[in-house]
Short mmCIF file of C-alpha atoms and ligand atoms in Angstrom, two decimals:
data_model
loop_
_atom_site.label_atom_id
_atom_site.label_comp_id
_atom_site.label_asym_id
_atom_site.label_seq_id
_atom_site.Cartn_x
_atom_site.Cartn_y
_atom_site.Cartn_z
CA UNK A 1 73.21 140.35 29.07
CA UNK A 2 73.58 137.15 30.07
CA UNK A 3 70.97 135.09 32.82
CA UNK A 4 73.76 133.51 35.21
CA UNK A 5 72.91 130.81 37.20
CA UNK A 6 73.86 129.94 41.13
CA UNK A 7 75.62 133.28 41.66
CA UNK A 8 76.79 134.35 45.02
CA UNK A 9 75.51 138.05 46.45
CA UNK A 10 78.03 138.58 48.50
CA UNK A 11 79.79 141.64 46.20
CA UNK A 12 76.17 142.61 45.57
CA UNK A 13 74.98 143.90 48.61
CA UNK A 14 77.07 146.04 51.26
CA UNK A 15 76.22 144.33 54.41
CA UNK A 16 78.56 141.20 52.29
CA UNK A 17 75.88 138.50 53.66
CA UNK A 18 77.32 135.54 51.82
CA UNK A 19 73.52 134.10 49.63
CA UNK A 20 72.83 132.90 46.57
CA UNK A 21 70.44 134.15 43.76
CA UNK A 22 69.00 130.74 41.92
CA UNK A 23 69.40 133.69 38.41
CA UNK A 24 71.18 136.72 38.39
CA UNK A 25 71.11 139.16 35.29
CA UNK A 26 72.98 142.60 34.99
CA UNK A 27 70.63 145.16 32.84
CA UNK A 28 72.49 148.09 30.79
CA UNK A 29 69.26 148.85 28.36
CA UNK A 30 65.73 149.00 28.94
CA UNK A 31 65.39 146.90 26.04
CA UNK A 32 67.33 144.14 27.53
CA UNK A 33 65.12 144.61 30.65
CA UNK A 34 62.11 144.22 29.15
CA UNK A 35 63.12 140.89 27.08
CA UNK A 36 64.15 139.31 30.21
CA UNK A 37 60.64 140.55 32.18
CA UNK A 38 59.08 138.80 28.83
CA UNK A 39 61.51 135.55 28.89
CA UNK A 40 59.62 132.24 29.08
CA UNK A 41 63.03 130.78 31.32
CA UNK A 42 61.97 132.63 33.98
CA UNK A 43 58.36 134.04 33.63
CA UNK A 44 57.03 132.84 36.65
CA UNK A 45 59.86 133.05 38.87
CA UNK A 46 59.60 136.12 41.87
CA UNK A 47 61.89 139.12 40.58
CA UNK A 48 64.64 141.04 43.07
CA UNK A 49 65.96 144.38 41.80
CA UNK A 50 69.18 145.61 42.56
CA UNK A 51 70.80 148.55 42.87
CA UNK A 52 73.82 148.99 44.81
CA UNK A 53 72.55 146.70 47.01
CA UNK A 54 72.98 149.57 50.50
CA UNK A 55 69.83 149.59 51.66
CA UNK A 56 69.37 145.70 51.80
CA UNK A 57 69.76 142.53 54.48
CA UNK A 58 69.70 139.32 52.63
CA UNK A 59 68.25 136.27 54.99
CA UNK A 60 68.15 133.46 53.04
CA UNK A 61 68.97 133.01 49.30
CA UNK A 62 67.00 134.12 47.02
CA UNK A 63 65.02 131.37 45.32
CA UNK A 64 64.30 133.62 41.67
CA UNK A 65 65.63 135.74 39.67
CA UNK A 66 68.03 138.72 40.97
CA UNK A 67 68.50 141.83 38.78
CA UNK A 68 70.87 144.44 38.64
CA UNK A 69 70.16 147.96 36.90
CA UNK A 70 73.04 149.20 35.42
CA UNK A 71 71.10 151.40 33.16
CA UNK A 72 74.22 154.24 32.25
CA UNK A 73 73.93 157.75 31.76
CA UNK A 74 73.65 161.67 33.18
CA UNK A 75 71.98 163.87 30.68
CA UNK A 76 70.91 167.52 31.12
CA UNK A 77 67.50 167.72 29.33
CA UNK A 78 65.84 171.08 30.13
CA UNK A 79 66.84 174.48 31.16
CA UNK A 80 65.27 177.64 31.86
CA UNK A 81 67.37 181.12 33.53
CA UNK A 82 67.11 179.43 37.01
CA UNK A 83 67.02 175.75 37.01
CA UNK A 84 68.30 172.69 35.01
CA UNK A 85 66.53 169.29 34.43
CA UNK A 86 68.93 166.39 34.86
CA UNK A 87 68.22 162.82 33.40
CA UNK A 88 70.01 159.77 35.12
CA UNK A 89 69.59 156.11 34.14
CA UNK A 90 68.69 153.93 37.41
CA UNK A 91 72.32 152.41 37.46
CA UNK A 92 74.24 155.31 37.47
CA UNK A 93 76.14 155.84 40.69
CA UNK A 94 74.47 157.96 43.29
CA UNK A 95 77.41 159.83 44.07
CA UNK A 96 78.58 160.51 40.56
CA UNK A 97 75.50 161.82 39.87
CA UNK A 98 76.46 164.59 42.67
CA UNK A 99 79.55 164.95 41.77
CA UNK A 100 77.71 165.60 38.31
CA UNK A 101 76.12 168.44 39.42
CA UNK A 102 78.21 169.95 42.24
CA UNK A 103 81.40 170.33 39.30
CA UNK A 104 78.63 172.60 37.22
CA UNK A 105 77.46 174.13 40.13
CA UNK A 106 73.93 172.87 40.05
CA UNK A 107 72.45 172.95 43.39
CA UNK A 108 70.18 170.86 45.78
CA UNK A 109 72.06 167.41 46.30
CA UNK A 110 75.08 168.65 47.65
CA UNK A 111 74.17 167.90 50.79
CA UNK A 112 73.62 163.58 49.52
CA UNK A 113 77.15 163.59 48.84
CA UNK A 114 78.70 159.91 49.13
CA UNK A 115 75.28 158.08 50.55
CA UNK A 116 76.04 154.82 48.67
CA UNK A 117 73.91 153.33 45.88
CA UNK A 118 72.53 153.96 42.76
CA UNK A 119 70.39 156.82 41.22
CA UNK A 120 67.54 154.53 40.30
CA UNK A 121 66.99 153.43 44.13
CA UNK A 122 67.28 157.07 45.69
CA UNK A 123 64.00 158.13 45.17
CA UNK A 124 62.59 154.62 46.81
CA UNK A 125 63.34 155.96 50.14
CA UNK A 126 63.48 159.23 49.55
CA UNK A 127 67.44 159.71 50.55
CA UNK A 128 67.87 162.21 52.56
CA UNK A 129 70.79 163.70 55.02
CA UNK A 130 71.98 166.62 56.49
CA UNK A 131 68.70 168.72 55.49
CA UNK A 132 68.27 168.06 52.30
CA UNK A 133 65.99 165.04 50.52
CA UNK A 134 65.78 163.86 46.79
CA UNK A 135 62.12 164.84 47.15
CA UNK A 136 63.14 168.34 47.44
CA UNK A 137 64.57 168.48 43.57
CA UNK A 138 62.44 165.66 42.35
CA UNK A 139 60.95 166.45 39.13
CA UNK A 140 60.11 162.86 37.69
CA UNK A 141 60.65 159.20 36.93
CA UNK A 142 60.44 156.33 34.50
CA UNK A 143 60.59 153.06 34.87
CA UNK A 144 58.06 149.48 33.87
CA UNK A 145 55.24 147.46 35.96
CA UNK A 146 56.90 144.08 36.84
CA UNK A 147 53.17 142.33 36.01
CA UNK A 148 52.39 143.30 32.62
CA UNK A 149 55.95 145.61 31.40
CA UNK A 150 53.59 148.50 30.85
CA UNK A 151 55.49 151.61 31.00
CA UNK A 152 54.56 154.37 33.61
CA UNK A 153 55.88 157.70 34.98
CA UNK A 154 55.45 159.55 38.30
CA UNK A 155 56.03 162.95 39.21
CA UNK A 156 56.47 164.12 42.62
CA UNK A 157 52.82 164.49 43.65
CA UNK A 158 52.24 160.72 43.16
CA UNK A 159 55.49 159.84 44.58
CA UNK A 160 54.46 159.87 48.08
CA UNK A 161 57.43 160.98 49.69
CA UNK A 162 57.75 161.08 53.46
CA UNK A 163 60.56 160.61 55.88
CA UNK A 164 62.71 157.38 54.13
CA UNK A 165 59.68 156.76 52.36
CA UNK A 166 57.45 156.22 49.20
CA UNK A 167 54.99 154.63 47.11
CA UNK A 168 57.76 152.59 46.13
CA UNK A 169 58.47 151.54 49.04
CA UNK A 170 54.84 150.61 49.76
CA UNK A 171 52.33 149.38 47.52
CA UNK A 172 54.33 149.09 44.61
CA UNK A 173 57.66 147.23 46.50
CA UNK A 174 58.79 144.87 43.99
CA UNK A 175 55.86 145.78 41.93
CA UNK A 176 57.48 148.37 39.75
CA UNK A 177 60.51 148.43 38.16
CA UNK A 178 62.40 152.35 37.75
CA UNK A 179 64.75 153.11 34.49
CA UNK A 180 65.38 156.98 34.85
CA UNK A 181 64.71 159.79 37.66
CA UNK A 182 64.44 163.19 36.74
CA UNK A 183 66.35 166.35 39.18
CA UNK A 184 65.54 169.70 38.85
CA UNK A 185 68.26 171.14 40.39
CA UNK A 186 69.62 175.35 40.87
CA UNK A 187 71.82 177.14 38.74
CA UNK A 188 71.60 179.41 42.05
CA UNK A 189 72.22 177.24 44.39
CA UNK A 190 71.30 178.68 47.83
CA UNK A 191 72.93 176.58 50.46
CA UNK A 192 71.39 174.57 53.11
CA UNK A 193 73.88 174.58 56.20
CA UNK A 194 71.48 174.60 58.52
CA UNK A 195 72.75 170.81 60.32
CA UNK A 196 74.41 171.31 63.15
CA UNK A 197 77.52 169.40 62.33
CA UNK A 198 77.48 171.04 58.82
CA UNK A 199 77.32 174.80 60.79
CA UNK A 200 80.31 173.46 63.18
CA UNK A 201 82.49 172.51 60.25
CA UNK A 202 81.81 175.31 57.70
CA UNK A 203 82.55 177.75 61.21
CA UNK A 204 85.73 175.94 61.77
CA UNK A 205 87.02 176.96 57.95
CA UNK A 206 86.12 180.62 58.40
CA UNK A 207 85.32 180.41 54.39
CA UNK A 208 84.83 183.87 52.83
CA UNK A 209 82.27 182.61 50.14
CA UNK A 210 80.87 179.16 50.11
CA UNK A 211 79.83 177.27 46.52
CA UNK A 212 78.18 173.80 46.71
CA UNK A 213 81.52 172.25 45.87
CA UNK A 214 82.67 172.89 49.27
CA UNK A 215 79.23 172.23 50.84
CA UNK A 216 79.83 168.61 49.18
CA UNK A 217 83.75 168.47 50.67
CA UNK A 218 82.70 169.28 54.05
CA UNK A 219 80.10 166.59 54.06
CA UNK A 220 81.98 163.76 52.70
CA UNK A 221 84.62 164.00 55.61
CA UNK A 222 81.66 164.44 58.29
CA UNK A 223 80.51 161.13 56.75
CA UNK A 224 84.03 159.36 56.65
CA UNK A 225 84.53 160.54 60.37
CA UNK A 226 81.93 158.80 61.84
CA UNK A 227 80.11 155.97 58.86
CA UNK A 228 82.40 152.97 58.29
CA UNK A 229 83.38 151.76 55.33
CA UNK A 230 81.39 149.02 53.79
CA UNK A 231 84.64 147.81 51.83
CA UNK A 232 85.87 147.66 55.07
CA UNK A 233 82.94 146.57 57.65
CA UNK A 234 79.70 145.59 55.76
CA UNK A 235 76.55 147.96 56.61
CA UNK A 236 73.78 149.52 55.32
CA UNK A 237 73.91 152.46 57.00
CA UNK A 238 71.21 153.15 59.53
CA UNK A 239 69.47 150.03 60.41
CA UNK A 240 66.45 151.54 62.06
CA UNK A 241 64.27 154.75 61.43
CA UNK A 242 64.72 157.69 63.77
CA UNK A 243 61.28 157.51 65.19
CA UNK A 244 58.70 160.15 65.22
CA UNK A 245 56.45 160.54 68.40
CA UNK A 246 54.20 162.90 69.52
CA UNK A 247 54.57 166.01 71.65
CA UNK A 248 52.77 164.73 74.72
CA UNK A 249 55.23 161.38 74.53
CA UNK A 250 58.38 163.76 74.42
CA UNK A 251 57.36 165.50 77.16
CA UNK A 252 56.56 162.52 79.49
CA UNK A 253 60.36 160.85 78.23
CA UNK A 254 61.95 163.98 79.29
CA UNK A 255 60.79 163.95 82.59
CA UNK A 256 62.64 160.49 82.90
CA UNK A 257 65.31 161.78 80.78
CA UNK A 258 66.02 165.05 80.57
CA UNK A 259 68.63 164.82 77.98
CA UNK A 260 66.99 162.62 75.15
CA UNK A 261 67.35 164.78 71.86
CA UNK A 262 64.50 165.72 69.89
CA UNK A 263 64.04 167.38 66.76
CA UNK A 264 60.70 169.54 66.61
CA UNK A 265 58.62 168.62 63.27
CA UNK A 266 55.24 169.84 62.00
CA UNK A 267 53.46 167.41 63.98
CA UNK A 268 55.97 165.02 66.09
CA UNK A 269 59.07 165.10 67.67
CA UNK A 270 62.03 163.17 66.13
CA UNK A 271 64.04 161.22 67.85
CA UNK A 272 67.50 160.42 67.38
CA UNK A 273 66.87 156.27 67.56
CA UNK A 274 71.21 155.88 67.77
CA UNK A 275 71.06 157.76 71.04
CA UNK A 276 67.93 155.34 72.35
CA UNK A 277 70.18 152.48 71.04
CA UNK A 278 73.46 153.83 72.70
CA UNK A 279 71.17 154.55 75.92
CA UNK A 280 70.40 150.60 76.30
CA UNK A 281 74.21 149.80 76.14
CA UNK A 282 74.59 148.64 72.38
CA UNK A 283 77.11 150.96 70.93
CA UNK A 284 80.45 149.53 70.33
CA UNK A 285 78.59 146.30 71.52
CA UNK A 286 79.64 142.94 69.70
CA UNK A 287 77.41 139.95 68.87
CA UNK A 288 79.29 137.05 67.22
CA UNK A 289 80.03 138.52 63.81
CA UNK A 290 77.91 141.62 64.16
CA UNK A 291 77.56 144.55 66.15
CA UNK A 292 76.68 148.04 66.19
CA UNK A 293 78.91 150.17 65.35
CA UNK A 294 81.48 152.08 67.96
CA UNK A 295 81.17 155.63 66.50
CA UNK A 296 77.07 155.45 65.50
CA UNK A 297 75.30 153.04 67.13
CA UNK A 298 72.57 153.13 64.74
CA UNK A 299 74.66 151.19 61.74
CA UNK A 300 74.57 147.63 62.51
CA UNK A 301 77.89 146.16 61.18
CA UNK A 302 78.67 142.66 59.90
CA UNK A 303 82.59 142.25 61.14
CA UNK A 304 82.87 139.47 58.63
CA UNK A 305 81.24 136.13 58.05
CA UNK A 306 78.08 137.00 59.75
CA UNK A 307 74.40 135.43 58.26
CA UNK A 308 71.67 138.07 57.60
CA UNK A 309 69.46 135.85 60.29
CA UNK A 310 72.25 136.74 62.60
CA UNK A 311 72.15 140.74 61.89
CA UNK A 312 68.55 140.51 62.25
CA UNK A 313 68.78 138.71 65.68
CA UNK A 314 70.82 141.67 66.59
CA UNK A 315 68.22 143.93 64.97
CA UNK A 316 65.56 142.03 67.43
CA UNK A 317 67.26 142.55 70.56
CA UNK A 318 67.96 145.93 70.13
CA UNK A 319 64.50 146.42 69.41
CA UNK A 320 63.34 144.80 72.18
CA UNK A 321 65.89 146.71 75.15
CA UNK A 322 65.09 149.92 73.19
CA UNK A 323 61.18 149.60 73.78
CA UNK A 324 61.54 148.42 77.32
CA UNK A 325 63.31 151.44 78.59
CA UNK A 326 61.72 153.93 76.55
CA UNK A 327 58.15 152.14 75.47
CA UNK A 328 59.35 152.97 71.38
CA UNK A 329 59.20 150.43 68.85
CA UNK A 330 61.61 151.30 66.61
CA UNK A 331 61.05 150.17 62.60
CA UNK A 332 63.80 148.50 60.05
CA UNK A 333 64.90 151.00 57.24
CA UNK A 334 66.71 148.18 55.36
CA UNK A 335 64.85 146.49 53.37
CA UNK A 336 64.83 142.52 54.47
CA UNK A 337 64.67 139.92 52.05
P1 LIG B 401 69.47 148.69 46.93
O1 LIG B 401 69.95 148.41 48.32
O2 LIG B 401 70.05 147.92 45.82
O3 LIG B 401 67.89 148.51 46.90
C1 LIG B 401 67.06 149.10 47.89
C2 LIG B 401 65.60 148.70 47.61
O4 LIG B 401 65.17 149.26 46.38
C3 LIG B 401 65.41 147.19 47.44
O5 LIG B 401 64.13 146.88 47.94
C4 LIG B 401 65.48 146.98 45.92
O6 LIG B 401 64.76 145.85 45.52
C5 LIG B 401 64.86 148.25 45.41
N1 LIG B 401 65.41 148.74 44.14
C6 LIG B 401 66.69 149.12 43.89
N2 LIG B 401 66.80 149.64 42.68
C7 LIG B 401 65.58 149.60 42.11
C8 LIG B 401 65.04 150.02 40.87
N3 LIG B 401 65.80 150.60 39.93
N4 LIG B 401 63.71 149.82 40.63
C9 LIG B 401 62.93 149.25 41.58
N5 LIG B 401 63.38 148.84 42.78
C10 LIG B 401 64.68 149.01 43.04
N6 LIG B 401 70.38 156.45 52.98
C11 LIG B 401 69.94 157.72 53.21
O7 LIG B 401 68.78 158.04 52.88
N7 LIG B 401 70.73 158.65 53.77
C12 LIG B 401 72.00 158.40 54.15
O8 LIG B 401 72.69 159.28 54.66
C13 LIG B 401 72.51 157.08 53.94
N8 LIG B 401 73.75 156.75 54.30
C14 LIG B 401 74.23 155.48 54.10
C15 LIG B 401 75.55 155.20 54.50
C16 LIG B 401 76.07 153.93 54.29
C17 LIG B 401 77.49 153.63 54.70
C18 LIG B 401 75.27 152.93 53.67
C19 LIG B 401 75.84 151.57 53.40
C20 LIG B 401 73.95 153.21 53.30
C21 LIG B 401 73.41 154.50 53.52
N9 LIG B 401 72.11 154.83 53.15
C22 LIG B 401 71.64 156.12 53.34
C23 LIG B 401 71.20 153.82 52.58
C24 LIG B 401 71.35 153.61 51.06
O9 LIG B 401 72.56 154.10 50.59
C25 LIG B 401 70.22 154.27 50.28
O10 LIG B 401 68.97 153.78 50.69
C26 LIG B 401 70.35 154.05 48.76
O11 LIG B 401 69.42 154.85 48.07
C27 LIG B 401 70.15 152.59 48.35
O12 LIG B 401 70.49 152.48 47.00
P2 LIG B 401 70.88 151.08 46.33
O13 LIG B 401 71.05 151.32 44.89
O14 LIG B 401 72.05 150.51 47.04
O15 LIG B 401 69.57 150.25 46.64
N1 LIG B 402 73.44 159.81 68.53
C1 LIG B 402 73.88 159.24 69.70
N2 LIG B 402 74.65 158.12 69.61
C2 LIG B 402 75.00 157.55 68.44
C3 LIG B 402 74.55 158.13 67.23
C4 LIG B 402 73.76 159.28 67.30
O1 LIG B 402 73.59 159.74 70.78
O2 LIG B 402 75.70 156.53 68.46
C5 LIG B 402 72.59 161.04 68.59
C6 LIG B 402 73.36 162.34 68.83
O3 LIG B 402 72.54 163.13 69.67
C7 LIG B 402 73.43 162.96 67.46
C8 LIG B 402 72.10 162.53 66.86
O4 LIG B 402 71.91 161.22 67.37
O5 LIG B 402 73.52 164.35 67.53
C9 LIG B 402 72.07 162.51 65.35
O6 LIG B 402 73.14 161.69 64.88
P1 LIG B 402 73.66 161.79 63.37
O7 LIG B 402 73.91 163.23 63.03
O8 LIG B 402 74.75 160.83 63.21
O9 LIG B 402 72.40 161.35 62.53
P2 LIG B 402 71.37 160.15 62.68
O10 LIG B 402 70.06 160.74 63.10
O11 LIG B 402 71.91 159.06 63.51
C10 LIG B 402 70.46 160.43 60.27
C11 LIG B 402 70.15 159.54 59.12
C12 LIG B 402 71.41 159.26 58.33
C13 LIG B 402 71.98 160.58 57.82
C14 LIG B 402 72.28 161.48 59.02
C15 LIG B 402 72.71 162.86 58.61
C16 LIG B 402 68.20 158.24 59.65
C17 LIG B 402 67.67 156.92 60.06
N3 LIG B 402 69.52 158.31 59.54
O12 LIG B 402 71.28 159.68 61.17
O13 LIG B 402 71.06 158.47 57.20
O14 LIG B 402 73.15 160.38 57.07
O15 LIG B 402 71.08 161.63 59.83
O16 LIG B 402 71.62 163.56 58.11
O17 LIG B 402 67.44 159.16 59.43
C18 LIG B 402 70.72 156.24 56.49
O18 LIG B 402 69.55 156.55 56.28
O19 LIG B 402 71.18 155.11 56.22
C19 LIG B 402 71.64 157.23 57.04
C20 LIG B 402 72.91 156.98 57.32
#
């Protein structure tokens, strides 16, 4: 491990904003984590972690130190007749973890094939698509508080998951540091094709019997149909949150328009915020070097060259047409730094 100095982002973060981190380190070993945490170079200096960098809009550059996990490894570590405990360090590649388990037949993240990023950031938002969420198969994690390097675990129960959301992504943002998550995933899987898109597609191949293997095929080409390619044209994905209103609000939008989608939930309605967006005239729409994206308005796309301030100008007036025609504020799911 070696503390680099000066070192562009632009290959660490998918959006490609072209900043600078003042110190950049990549971590393999916890060990090499916690001497740089304890190094008197940079003790005082704020702290970035990394991932795979998909979830993030860099602004400005970052004056501190910038840290990539790249902690290695997918271990099985407990098994009973029904279910299997999988270990994966926080820089192991979300998808290979999948992969991982979908080749053994291990069930419950079939469904998170190809969402980009690393295993050690999936739990921070609680990743979720096409019906399934990490919190769903969570067992555990690991990982060090930035302040003091005191080691701490969380199961579930503390996690706090909600929709694209946790603890981690709350009171302890940049405040804790995780090293391993802990799956316990099905050695029955039973599958979860309950999506519409998902129900279309598995229809359309008139399959006899289905395994989680399949499950994961027929997901990664509804995701390359309609996501682009951050190799191709930088993104993070969804930009915004779908929102979550309540009953009495859906109601009084469908009066005004009676084909807004919304997905009943316990105690809201969800809203599908790329059809608000699309509504005010955004999709496909073009802004300098970013725009939102022709096939799902919600992804925000930088077509090359564009700042983060410039992306989150974009992100503003979107915002701002999306609450004037329908009174909804919608909130960032990338994190901005
Ligand atoms: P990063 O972007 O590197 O980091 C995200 C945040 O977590 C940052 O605040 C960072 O500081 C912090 N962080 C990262 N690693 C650690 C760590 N080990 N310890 C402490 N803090 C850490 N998300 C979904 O939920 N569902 C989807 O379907 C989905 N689809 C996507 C499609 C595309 C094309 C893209 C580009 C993104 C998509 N995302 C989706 C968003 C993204 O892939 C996930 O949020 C992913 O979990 C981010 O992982 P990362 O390693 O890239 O995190
Ligand atoms: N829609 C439009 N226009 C658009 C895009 C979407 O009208 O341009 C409407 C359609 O009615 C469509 C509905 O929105 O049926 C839902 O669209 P889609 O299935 O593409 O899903 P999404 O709600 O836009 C969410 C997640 C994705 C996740 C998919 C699949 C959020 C913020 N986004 O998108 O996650 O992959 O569902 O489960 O919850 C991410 O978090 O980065 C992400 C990509």
């Amino acid at each position: 491990m070696t503390l680099q100095e000066n070192i562009s982002l632009k290959k660490f973060n998918t959006f490609g904003i072209d900043v600078k981190a003042e110190y950049f380190a990549e971590v393999s070993e916890i060990n090499e984590l916690l001497e740089l945490l304890n190094s008197s170079e940079i003790k005082n200096q704020p702290f970035l972690f990394l991932g795979g960098g998909s979830n993030i809009l860099f602004t400005a550059d970052f004056k501190g130190v910038v840290i990539k996990l790249a902690i290695p490894g997918i271990v099985i570590i407990d098994e009973d007749r029904s279910t299997i405990l999988v270990e994966a360090g926080a820089g192991v590649v979300w998808h290979d973890l999948v992969q991982f388990c979908v080749n053994k037949n291990f069930g419950g993240i079939e469904n998170l094939s190809l969402i980009p990023g690393t295993a050690g950031a999936a739990p921070i938002q609680n990743i979720g698509a096409y019906g399934q969420e990490i919190k769903d198969v969570f067992e555990s994690l690991s990982g060090y508080y930035l302040q003091d390097g005191a080691a701490g675990n969380f199961y579930k129960d503390n996690c706090r998951f909600g929709y694209r959301d946790s603890i981690f992504k709350r009171e302890l943002k940049g405040k804790f540091i995780i090293t391993k998550i802990r799956l316990r995933l099905s050695k029955d899987p039973v599958l979860n094709l309950s999506y519409g898109q998902v129900k279309q597609e598995v229809e359309k191949l008139n399959l006899k019997e289905l395994t989680v293997k399949d499950v994961s095929r027929i997901i990664c080409s509804i995701r390359k149909s309609k996501l682009p390619d951050p190799s191709i044209d930088g993104n993070a994905g969804s930009f915004f949150k779908n929102p979550e209103i309540s009953f009495e609000k859906f109601s009084g939008l469908q009066k005004e328009f009676p084909d807004i989608p919304g997905y009943t939930q316990e105690k809201s309605v969800k809203l599908a915020a790329g059809w608000l967006i699309e509504k005010c005239g955004w999709k496909g729409k073009r802004v300098g070097n970013s725009g939102s994206h022709s096939k799902q308005a919600l992804v925000l796309v930088n077509y090359g060259g564009a700042s983060g301030k410039e992306v989150l100008q974009l992100a503003g007036e979107i915002k701002s047409s999306v609450y004037k025609k329908f009174g909804i504020m919608l909130e960032e799911e990338v994190n901005i730094i």
